[in-house]
Amino acid sequence: MALNQPPYLINYNVYQSDRFLQQCAQYFAESNEQDERVKLGSLLGSAQHIERCYAANHYPPELFTHDRYGERINHIAYHASYHELMQIAAEQQLHNGVWRSVSPYSHVERTIRYYLNSQLEAGHGCPITMTFAAIPVIQQSPLYPQLQEQLLQPLYDGRDIPFYEKSALTVGMGMTEKQGGSDVRSNTTHATPQGATGEGEVYLLNGHKWFLSAPMSDLFLMLAQTKHGLGCFSVPRWREDGTRNGIHIQQLKQKMGNQSNASCEVELNDVEGRLLGSEGKGVRTIIDMVAMTRFDCMIGSSALLRQSLVQALHHCHYRSAFGARLIEQPLMINLLCDMAMESECALLWTLTVAQWLDSSDIEAKRLARLLVPVGKYWICKRAPQVTYEAMEVIGGMGVMENTPMPRLYREAPINAIWEGSGNIQCLDVLRACEKDPELLSTWFSFIARSCGQYSRYDAVVERLQQELEKYPPSPFNARRLVDEIALLTQAALAIQHMQPERSRLICENLLNRSGRNLGTLVGDFDTAHQWVKDSFTIG
């Protein structure tokens, strides 16, 4: 009989066990959705769903380039559990609910549900996110009336058939090429018009895509060179005449994480696509889509932070050492509280951005423009650190493949790389500030609302202002600037939304991190102890 081991963490409510999320939902979202969140939380924490998440990664996608007769079919077969995950996400309208809803809280509600959904399995979130981000682009095109009904269905249709025969659609992206990932203007794939040029017209694309995720999507938004520069194209996996498009899958990528989600290399051979927007304006056409996928990286990494914390808290609740449960030992309380602080600050930031996305206010739009790339940079970088600490808390069992932690750990670095690495986010912040000279002033006005309570916070705000006067934003100091914005944003939001004893702990520690490891908090033990006890509740 195994002694001193925790029981399996199954059959718990992912939503109801998260007290801080419920408090945030009460403040940011509509109360009439509460019952649906509870229902979703119960489903996601069930033994059946946890096994579903395991199976989708244990049995990865399999590529079949040709059929038995030698015909190219470019088919990827997924385990049944993957299709079940996609169906659950679609029923929650994570891929299209914002664009169906007239609620003033649509982004907030989607963020809450995406956050819950992503804690247990992240791979299927890729096609969900890309579809969510692509719909507004397609809505601006003449193609939308034809696709509207299928794009907005709260359904998932995983059949490998032409898009016009399906009940619902998913949309992928094809941007990255061999010669450059973030530098899309260097792309070599070219598009040739087959008649008239202009929006909605048919072009043939030839070239390659070095990294194409979710290749069984029904449509892809792809960038290709035209006579007048990059254009953005809607590329169906099946042609409109019912034949397969010339998207030839070469191989599946052997990724360290995100294994339930197929990613591949493709060659494009006379691939039929329709121009979205105009020639030479491809980047402008998809720029808002990129912002939405980066926001989802914030949600996904916040979810990873939360689930890593949950695994550590569950273990410490049941595991004893040196005569006491781990969760009652002061040094462990320090570490767990530090992890909880990271998790809750990330969630609060993400939900605040969701609230701004729901708003038509100019200040809200400005703050979202700045704090999406900053959040994508910061939160995605915190996920690997917190996930690793959770593995160490659990100890030897934390590295066992039949536990959730290795999958969480392999997943943790991915959001920091996808949709633009850290340097790209920092350069995007500089571009935003150059384009809108009032952007930093707007942000300073926002964080100034939290001044006057803690001297450390006030001193850091003043120091950054003086630093920017001496060293204006530049590529050389961009990471330092974005770090400062991230830390002050989290502290400001904590002051505005958290209990004073907790916001004080954040200001005393988060603003004085200076490269220290987690678990090095200074401050009130009782506050940290209560924070840990509140972080994960069952029953």
Coordinates of C-alpha atoms in Angstrom, one line a residue:
M1 CA 0.0 0.0 0.0
A2 CA 1.4 3.4 -1.0
L3 CA 1.7 5.8 2.0
N4 CA 1.8 9.5 2.1
Q5 CA 0.6 10.0 -1.4
P6 CA -2.1 12.3 -2.6
P7 CA -5.2 10.9 -4.3
Y8 CA -5.8 11.5 -8.0
L9 CA -7.0 15.0 -8.7
I10 CA -10.1 14.1 -10.6
N11 CA -13.8 14.9 -10.3
Y12 CA -13.4 18.5 -9.1
N13 CA -14.9 21.7 -10.4
V14 CA -12.3 23.7 -12.2
Y15 CA -14.4 26.9 -11.8
Q16 CA -15.7 26.5 -8.2
S17 CA -12.3 25.5 -6.8
D18 CA -10.9 28.8 -8.1
R19 CA -12.0 31.5 -5.6
F20 CA -10.2 34.3 -7.2
L21 CA -11.6 33.6 -10.7
Q22 CA -15.1 33.6 -9.2
Q23 CA -14.4 37.0 -7.6
C24 CA -13.1 38.3 -11.0
A25 CA -16.1 36.9 -12.8
Q26 CA -18.4 38.7 -10.3
Y27 CA -16.6 42.0 -11.0
F28 CA -15.9 41.8 -14.8
A29 CA -18.7 39.6 -16.2
E30 CA -22.5 39.0 -16.2
S31 CA -23.9 37.1 -13.2
N32 CA -26.4 35.2 -15.4
E33 CA -23.6 33.1 -16.9
Q34 CA -22.7 31.7 -13.5
D35 CA -24.6 28.5 -13.8
E36 CA -23.0 27.7 -17.2
R37 CA -19.5 28.3 -15.8
V38 CA -20.2 25.9 -12.9
K39 CA -21.4 23.3 -15.4
L40 CA -18.3 23.8 -17.6
G41 CA -16.1 23.6 -14.6
S42 CA -17.6 20.3 -13.5
L43 CA -17.2 18.8 -17.0
L44 CA -13.5 19.9 -17.3
G45 CA -12.6 18.5 -13.9
S46 CA -14.3 15.2 -14.5
A47 CA -12.2 11.9 -14.6
Q48 CA -13.5 11.3 -18.2
H49 CA -12.3 14.7 -19.4
I50 CA -8.9 14.4 -17.7
E51 CA -8.5 11.1 -19.4
R52 CA -9.6 12.7 -22.7
C53 CA -6.9 15.3 -22.4
Y54 CA -4.3 12.6 -21.7
A55 CA -5.3 10.5 -24.6
A56 CA -5.3 13.3 -27.1
N57 CA -1.6 13.8 -26.4
H58 CA -0.6 10.2 -25.8
Y59 CA -1.9 9.3 -29.3
P60 CA -0.7 12.1 -31.5
P61 CA -1.9 13.0 -35.0
E62 CA -0.8 10.7 -37.8
L63 CA -0.1 11.9 -41.4
F64 CA -1.3 10.0 -44.5
T65 CA 0.0 11.7 -47.6
H66 CA -1.4 9.3 -50.1
D67 CA -4.3 6.8 -50.2
R68 CA -4.0 3.1 -51.1
Y69 CA -4.1 4.0 -54.8
G70 CA -1.3 6.5 -54.7
E71 CA -3.5 9.5 -54.8
R72 CA -2.4 12.5 -52.7
I73 CA -4.9 13.0 -49.9
N74 CA -2.9 15.1 -47.3
H75 CA -5.0 13.6 -44.5
I76 CA -4.2 13.8 -40.8
A77 CA -5.9 11.4 -38.5
Y78 CA -6.6 12.5 -34.9
H79 CA -7.5 10.4 -31.9
A80 CA -11.2 10.5 -31.1
S81 CA -10.4 12.4 -27.9
Y82 CA -9.1 15.3 -29.9
H83 CA -12.4 15.6 -31.8
E84 CA -14.2 15.5 -28.5
L85 CA -12.1 18.3 -27.2
M86 CA -12.8 20.4 -30.3
Q87 CA -16.5 19.7 -29.9
I88 CA -16.6 20.9 -26.3
A89 CA -14.7 24.1 -27.2
A90 CA -17.0 24.7 -30.1
E91 CA -20.1 24.2 -28.0
Q92 CA -18.7 26.8 -25.6
Q93 CA -18.4 29.1 -28.6
L94 CA -14.7 29.7 -27.9
H95 CA -14.0 30.1 -31.6
N96 CA -16.8 32.4 -32.5
G97 CA -19.0 33.5 -29.6
V98 CA -17.6 37.0 -29.4
W99 CA -18.7 37.6 -33.0
R100 CA -22.1 36.1 -32.5
S101 CA -22.9 38.0 -29.2
V102 CA -24.4 41.4 -28.6
S103 CA -23.4 41.2 -24.9
P104 CA -21.1 44.0 -23.7
Y105 CA -19.2 41.3 -21.8
S106 CA -18.6 38.9 -24.7
H107 CA -14.7 39.1 -24.6
V108 CA -14.7 38.7 -20.8
E109 CA -17.0 35.7 -20.8
R110 CA -15.0 34.0 -23.6
T111 CA -11.8 34.7 -21.7
I112 CA -13.2 33.1 -18.5
R113 CA -14.2 29.9 -20.4
Y114 CA -11.1 29.8 -22.6
Y115 CA -9.0 30.1 -19.3
L116 CA -10.9 27.2 -17.8
N117 CA -10.8 25.1 -20.9
S118 CA -7.0 25.6 -21.5
Q119 CA -5.9 24.5 -18.1
L120 CA -6.4 20.8 -18.8
E121 CA -5.3 20.6 -22.5
A122 CA -3.8 23.3 -24.7
G123 CA -3.2 21.7 -28.1
H124 CA -6.7 21.9 -29.4
G125 CA -6.8 25.6 -28.5
C126 CA -4.6 26.4 -31.6
P127 CA -7.4 25.9 -34.2
I128 CA -9.9 27.4 -31.8
T129 CA -7.8 30.6 -31.5
M130 CA -7.0 30.9 -35.2
T131 CA -10.7 30.6 -36.1
F132 CA -11.6 33.2 -33.4
A133 CA -9.0 35.6 -34.7
A134 CA -9.7 35.0 -38.4
I135 CA -13.4 35.6 -38.4
P136 CA -13.1 39.5 -38.1
V137 CA -10.8 39.5 -41.1
I138 CA -13.1 37.4 -43.2
Q139 CA -16.1 39.5 -42.1
Q140 CA -14.5 42.5 -43.9
S141 CA -14.3 40.6 -47.2
P142 CA -16.9 39.8 -49.9
L143 CA -16.5 36.1 -49.0
Y144 CA -18.2 36.5 -45.7
P145 CA -21.9 36.2 -46.8
Q146 CA -21.1 32.7 -48.3
L147 CA -19.3 31.6 -45.1
Q148 CA -21.1 33.4 -42.3
E149 CA -23.5 30.6 -41.3
Q150 CA -20.8 27.9 -41.1
L151 CA -18.3 30.2 -39.3
L152 CA -20.8 31.2 -36.6
Q153 CA -22.2 27.8 -35.8
P154 CA -21.5 26.6 -32.2
L155 CA -20.5 23.3 -33.7
Y156 CA -17.4 21.3 -34.8
D157 CA -17.4 19.3 -38.0
G158 CA -14.1 17.3 -38.3
R159 CA -15.0 15.5 -41.6
D160 CA -12.4 15.7 -44.4
I161 CA -14.8 17.1 -47.0
P162 CA -15.1 20.3 -49.0
F163 CA -15.9 23.4 -46.9
Y164 CA -19.2 24.1 -48.5
E165 CA -20.6 20.7 -47.5
K166 CA -19.7 21.1 -43.8
S167 CA -22.0 22.2 -41.0
A168 CA -19.2 24.3 -39.3
L169 CA -15.7 25.6 -40.3
T170 CA -12.3 26.1 -38.6
V171 CA -9.7 28.5 -40.0
G172 CA -5.9 28.2 -39.8
M173 CA -3.0 30.5 -40.6
G174 CA 0.0 30.1 -43.0
M175 CA 2.6 32.8 -42.4
T176 CA 5.9 31.2 -41.4
E177 CA 8.4 30.3 -44.1
K178 CA 11.9 28.7 -44.1
Q179 CA 13.8 32.0 -44.5
G180 CA 12.0 33.8 -41.7
G181 CA 9.3 33.4 -39.1
S182 CA 8.4 36.9 -37.8
D183 CA 9.9 38.6 -40.8
V184 CA 7.0 37.9 -43.1
R185 CA 7.9 40.6 -45.6
S186 CA 10.7 38.3 -46.7
N187 CA 8.3 35.5 -47.6
T188 CA 8.9 34.0 -51.0
T189 CA 5.6 32.3 -51.7
H190 CA 4.0 34.1 -54.7
A191 CA 0.5 34.5 -55.9
T192 CA -0.5 34.9 -59.6
P193 CA -3.9 36.3 -60.5
Q194 CA -6.1 34.0 -62.7
G195 CA -8.1 36.9 -64.2
A196 CA -9.1 40.2 -62.8
T197 CA -7.0 41.4 -59.8
G198 CA -8.5 42.7 -56.6
E199 CA -10.4 41.7 -53.5
G200 CA -12.2 38.4 -53.7
E201 CA -10.5 37.4 -57.0
V202 CA -8.8 34.0 -57.5
Y203 CA -5.0 33.7 -57.4
L204 CA -2.8 30.6 -57.6
L205 CA -0.2 30.4 -54.8
N206 CA 3.1 28.6 -55.2
G207 CA 5.8 28.2 -52.6
H208 CA 6.0 26.7 -49.1
K209 CA 5.0 27.2 -45.5
W210 CA 7.6 26.0 -43.0
F211 CA 5.2 25.8 -40.0
L212 CA 1.5 25.3 -40.6
S213 CA -0.5 24.3 -37.5
A214 CA -4.0 22.7 -37.5
P215 CA -3.6 21.6 -41.2
M216 CA -7.0 20.0 -41.3
S217 CA -8.7 23.4 -41.0
D218 CA -11.2 24.1 -43.7
L219 CA -9.7 27.5 -44.7
F220 CA -6.3 29.1 -44.1
L221 CA -5.3 32.8 -44.2
M222 CA -2.0 32.9 -46.0
L223 CA 0.4 35.6 -47.0
A224 CA 2.0 35.6 -50.5
Q225 CA 3.9 38.0 -52.6
T226 CA 1.9 39.8 -55.4
K227 CA 3.0 42.3 -58.0
H228 CA 2.4 45.1 -55.4
G229 CA 3.8 43.3 -52.3
L230 CA 2.4 40.9 -49.8
G231 CA -1.3 40.0 -50.1
C232 CA -3.5 38.0 -47.7
F233 CA -5.4 35.1 -49.2
S234 CA -8.3 32.9 -48.1
V235 CA -7.1 29.4 -49.1
P236 CA -9.6 26.5 -48.8
R237 CA -8.2 23.0 -48.2
W238 CA -10.6 21.8 -50.9
R239 CA -11.1 23.8 -54.1
E240 CA -14.5 25.2 -54.9
D241 CA -14.9 22.6 -57.7
G242 CA -14.7 19.7 -55.1
T243 CA -11.1 18.7 -55.8
R244 CA -8.3 18.8 -53.2
N245 CA -6.3 22.0 -53.2
G246 CA -2.6 21.8 -53.9
I247 CA -1.5 22.0 -50.2
H248 CA 0.9 19.1 -50.1
I249 CA 1.9 18.1 -46.5
Q250 CA 5.6 17.1 -46.4
Q251 CA 5.9 16.0 -42.8
L252 CA 4.6 16.6 -39.3
K253 CA 6.7 18.6 -37.0
Q254 CA 8.0 16.7 -34.0
K255 CA 7.3 19.3 -31.3
M256 CA 8.3 19.0 -27.6
G257 CA 4.8 20.1 -26.6
N258 CA 1.4 20.9 -28.0
Q259 CA 1.4 17.3 -29.3
S260 CA -2.3 16.9 -29.7
N261 CA -2.2 19.7 -32.3
A262 CA -0.7 18.7 -35.7
S263 CA 1.9 21.1 -37.1
C264 CA 3.5 20.5 -40.5
E265 CA 5.5 21.7 -43.4
V266 CA 3.7 22.2 -46.7
E267 CA 4.5 22.8 -50.3
L268 CA 2.0 24.9 -52.2
N269 CA 1.5 23.8 -55.8
D270 CA -1.0 25.9 -57.7
V271 CA -3.0 26.4 -54.6
E272 CA -6.2 28.3 -55.3
G273 CA -6.9 31.2 -53.0
R274 CA -9.0 34.4 -52.9
L275 CA -7.5 37.8 -52.1
L276 CA -8.6 39.5 -48.9
G277 CA -8.1 43.2 -49.0
S278 CA -5.8 44.5 -51.6
E279 CA -2.4 43.6 -53.0
G280 CA 0.5 44.9 -50.9
K281 CA -1.8 45.3 -47.9
G282 CA -1.5 41.7 -46.5
V283 CA 0.1 42.6 -43.2
R284 CA -2.4 45.4 -42.6
T285 CA -5.2 42.9 -43.4
I286 CA -4.2 40.4 -40.8
I287 CA -2.7 42.8 -38.1
D288 CA -5.8 42.7 -35.9
M289 CA -5.9 38.9 -36.2
V290 CA -2.4 38.7 -34.9
A291 CA -3.4 40.9 -31.9
M292 CA -6.2 38.4 -31.1
T293 CA -3.9 35.4 -31.3
R294 CA -1.4 37.1 -29.0
F295 CA -4.2 37.8 -26.5
D296 CA -5.1 34.1 -26.5
C297 CA -1.5 33.4 -25.7
M298 CA -2.0 35.5 -22.6
I299 CA -5.1 33.5 -21.7
G300 CA -3.4 30.1 -22.4
S301 CA -0.3 30.9 -20.4
S302 CA -2.4 32.2 -17.5
A303 CA -4.2 28.9 -17.6
L304 CA -1.0 27.0 -17.4
L305 CA 0.1 29.1 -14.4
R306 CA -3.2 28.2 -12.7
Q307 CA -3.1 24.5 -13.4
S308 CA 0.6 24.3 -12.3
L309 CA -0.4 26.0 -9.1
V310 CA -3.4 23.7 -8.6
Q311 CA -1.2 20.6 -9.0
A312 CA 1.3 21.9 -6.5
L313 CA -1.4 22.9 -4.0
H314 CA -3.2 19.5 -4.3
H315 CA 0.1 17.7 -3.7
C316 CA 1.0 19.8 -0.7
H317 CA -2.4 19.5 0.9
Y318 CA -2.0 15.7 1.2
R319 CA 1.8 15.2 1.4
S320 CA 3.5 15.3 4.8
A321 CA 7.2 15.7 5.6
F322 CA 9.1 16.3 8.9
G323 CA 5.9 15.8 10.9
A324 CA 3.6 18.2 9.1
R325 CA 1.7 18.7 5.9
L326 CA 3.7 20.5 3.3
I327 CA 1.0 23.1 2.9
E328 CA 1.4 24.2 6.5
Q329 CA 5.2 24.6 6.4
P330 CA 6.4 28.2 6.3
L331 CA 9.0 27.9 3.5
M332 CA 6.5 26.0 1.3
I333 CA 3.9 28.6 2.1
N334 CA 6.3 31.3 0.8
L335 CA 6.8 29.5 -2.4
L336 CA 3.1 28.6 -3.0
C337 CA 2.0 32.1 -2.2
D338 CA 4.6 33.5 -4.7
M339 CA 3.2 31.1 -7.3
A340 CA -0.4 32.1 -6.5
M341 CA 0.6 35.7 -6.8
E342 CA 2.0 35.1 -10.3
S343 CA -1.1 33.2 -11.3
E344 CA -3.7 35.7 -10.0
C345 CA -1.8 38.8 -11.4
A346 CA -1.8 37.1 -14.8
L347 CA -5.5 36.4 -14.7
L348 CA -6.4 39.8 -13.4
W349 CA -4.3 41.4 -16.2
T350 CA -5.9 39.2 -18.9
L351 CA -9.4 39.8 -17.8
T352 CA -8.8 43.6 -17.7
V353 CA -7.6 43.5 -21.3
A354 CA -10.7 41.5 -22.2
Q355 CA -12.8 44.2 -20.6
W356 CA -11.0 46.8 -22.7
L357 CA -11.6 44.7 -25.8
D358 CA -15.3 44.9 -25.0
S359 CA -15.1 48.6 -24.7
S360 CA -15.4 51.3 -27.3
D361 CA -13.6 53.9 -25.1
I362 CA -10.5 55.4 -26.7
E363 CA -8.4 55.0 -23.6
A364 CA -9.4 51.3 -23.3
K365 CA -8.4 50.7 -26.9
R366 CA -5.0 52.4 -26.3
L367 CA -4.3 50.5 -23.2
A368 CA -5.2 47.2 -24.9
R369 CA -2.9 48.1 -27.9
L370 CA 0.0 48.5 -25.4
L371 CA -0.7 45.8 -22.9
V372 CA -1.5 42.9 -25.2
P373 CA 2.1 42.7 -26.5
V374 CA 3.4 43.5 -23.1
G375 CA 1.2 40.8 -21.6
K376 CA 2.1 38.3 -24.3
Y377 CA 5.7 38.9 -23.5
W378 CA 5.5 38.8 -19.7
I379 CA 2.9 36.2 -18.9
C380 CA 4.1 33.7 -21.4
K381 CA 7.6 34.0 -20.0
R382 CA 6.4 33.4 -16.4
A383 CA 4.7 30.1 -17.3
P384 CA 7.8 28.0 -17.7
Q385 CA 9.2 29.2 -14.4
V386 CA 6.1 28.6 -12.4
T387 CA 5.5 25.2 -14.1
Y388 CA 9.0 24.1 -13.2
E389 CA 8.6 25.2 -9.6
A390 CA 5.4 23.1 -9.4
M391 CA 7.3 20.1 -10.7
E392 CA 9.9 20.6 -8.0
V393 CA 7.3 21.0 -5.3
I394 CA 5.8 17.6 -6.3
G395 CA 9.3 16.1 -6.5
G396 CA 10.0 12.8 -8.2
M397 CA 6.4 12.2 -9.1
G398 CA 6.4 15.6 -10.9
V399 CA 8.6 14.2 -13.7
M400 CA 6.6 11.0 -14.3
E401 CA 4.9 10.8 -17.7
N402 CA 1.7 9.3 -16.2
T403 CA 1.1 12.6 -14.3
P404 CA 0.0 15.9 -15.8
M405 CA 3.2 17.9 -15.0
P406 CA 5.5 16.8 -17.9
R407 CA 2.8 17.8 -20.4
L408 CA 2.3 21.1 -18.7
Y409 CA 6.0 21.7 -18.6
R410 CA 6.5 20.9 -22.3
E411 CA 3.6 23.2 -23.1
A412 CA 4.8 26.1 -21.0
P413 CA 7.4 27.6 -23.4
I414 CA 5.3 27.4 -26.5
N415 CA 3.1 30.5 -26.2
A416 CA 6.2 32.6 -25.7
I417 CA 7.5 31.6 -29.1
W418 CA 4.3 31.3 -31.1
E419 CA 2.7 34.5 -32.5
G420 CA 6.0 36.4 -32.1
S421 CA 8.8 35.8 -29.6
G422 CA 9.7 38.1 -26.8
N423 CA 11.9 40.4 -28.9
I424 CA 9.1 40.7 -31.5
Q425 CA 6.6 41.8 -28.7
C426 CA 9.1 44.4 -27.4
L427 CA 9.6 45.8 -30.9
D428 CA 5.9 45.9 -31.4
V429 CA 5.6 48.0 -28.2
L430 CA 8.1 50.4 -29.7
R431 CA 6.2 50.6 -32.9
A432 CA 2.9 51.3 -31.1
C433 CA 4.6 54.1 -29.1
E434 CA 6.1 55.6 -32.2
K435 CA 2.7 55.5 -34.0
D436 CA 0.8 56.9 -31.1
P437 CA 2.9 59.4 -29.1
E438 CA 0.2 59.5 -26.4
L439 CA 0.3 55.8 -25.7
L440 CA 2.8 55.8 -22.8
S441 CA 1.1 59.0 -21.4
T442 CA -2.2 57.1 -21.4
W443 CA -0.6 54.2 -19.6
F444 CA 1.1 56.5 -17.0
S445 CA -2.3 58.1 -16.3
F446 CA -3.8 54.7 -15.8
I447 CA -1.2 53.5 -13.3
A448 CA -1.2 56.9 -11.6
R449 CA -4.7 56.1 -10.3
S450 CA -3.0 53.5 -8.0
C451 CA -0.5 56.0 -6.5
G452 CA -0.6 57.2 -3.0
Q453 CA -1.0 53.9 -1.1
Y454 CA 2.4 52.3 -1.1
S455 CA 5.7 54.2 -1.2
R456 CA 7.5 51.5 -3.1
Y457 CA 5.0 51.6 -5.9
D458 CA 5.1 55.4 -6.1
A459 CA 8.9 55.3 -6.1
V460 CA 9.0 52.8 -9.0
V461 CA 6.6 54.9 -11.1
E462 CA 8.7 58.0 -10.5
R463 CA 11.9 56.1 -11.3
L464 CA 10.6 54.8 -14.6
Q465 CA 9.5 58.3 -15.6
Q466 CA 13.0 59.7 -14.9
E467 CA 14.6 56.7 -16.7
L468 CA 12.5 57.4 -19.8
E469 CA 13.6 61.0 -19.8
K470 CA 17.2 60.0 -19.7
Y471 CA 16.9 56.9 -22.0
P472 CA 13.9 57.2 -24.4
P473 CA 12.4 54.0 -25.7
S474 CA 14.8 52.3 -28.1
P475 CA 15.4 48.7 -29.4
F476 CA 18.4 48.4 -27.1
N477 CA 16.5 49.0 -23.9
A478 CA 13.1 47.7 -25.1
R479 CA 13.1 44.6 -22.9
R480 CA 13.9 46.6 -19.8
L481 CA 11.1 49.0 -20.6
V482 CA 8.6 46.2 -21.2
D483 CA 9.6 44.5 -18.0
E484 CA 8.9 47.7 -16.1
I485 CA 5.5 48.2 -17.8
A486 CA 4.6 44.6 -16.9
L487 CA 5.5 44.8 -13.3
L488 CA 3.8 48.2 -12.7
T489 CA 0.7 47.1 -14.6
Q490 CA 0.3 44.1 -12.4
A491 CA 0.9 46.2 -9.2
A492 CA -1.5 48.9 -10.3
L493 CA -4.2 46.3 -11.0
A494 CA -3.6 44.6 -7.7
I495 CA -4.0 47.9 -5.9
Q496 CA -7.2 48.6 -7.7
H497 CA -8.8 45.1 -7.3
M498 CA -7.2 43.1 -4.5
Q499 CA -7.5 43.3 -0.8
P500 CA -5.0 45.8 0.7
E501 CA -2.9 43.2 2.5
R502 CA -2.4 41.3 -0.8
S503 CA -1.7 44.3 -3.0
R504 CA 0.9 45.4 -0.4
L505 CA 2.6 42.0 -0.6
I506 CA 2.6 42.3 -4.4
C507 CA 4.1 45.8 -4.3
E508 CA 6.7 44.8 -1.7
N509 CA 7.9 41.8 -3.8
L510 CA 6.9 42.0 -7.4
L511 CA 8.5 45.4 -7.8
N512 CA 11.6 44.3 -6.2
R513 CA 12.1 40.9 -7.9
S514 CA 15.6 41.7 -9.2
G515 CA 16.2 38.3 -10.6
R516 CA 15.3 36.4 -7.4
N517 CA 13.8 33.0 -7.6
L518 CA 10.2 32.3 -6.6
G519 CA 9.6 31.6 -2.9
T520 CA 11.6 34.6 -1.7
L521 CA 8.8 36.8 -0.5
V522 CA 9.2 39.3 2.3
G523 CA 6.2 40.5 4.3
D524 CA 3.4 39.2 6.5
F525 CA 3.3 35.4 7.0
D526 CA -0.4 35.3 7.9
T527 CA -1.3 37.0 4.6
A528 CA 0.7 34.5 2.6
H529 CA -0.7 31.6 4.6
Q530 CA -4.3 32.7 4.0
W531 CA -3.6 33.4 0.3
V532 CA -2.4 29.8 -0.1
K533 CA -5.5 28.4 1.7
D534 CA -7.8 30.4 -0.5
S535 CA -6.1 29.5 -3.8
F536 CA -7.6 26.1 -4.3
T537 CA -10.8 25.0 -2.6
I538 CA -12.8 21.8 -3.1
G539 CA -16.2 21.3 -1.5

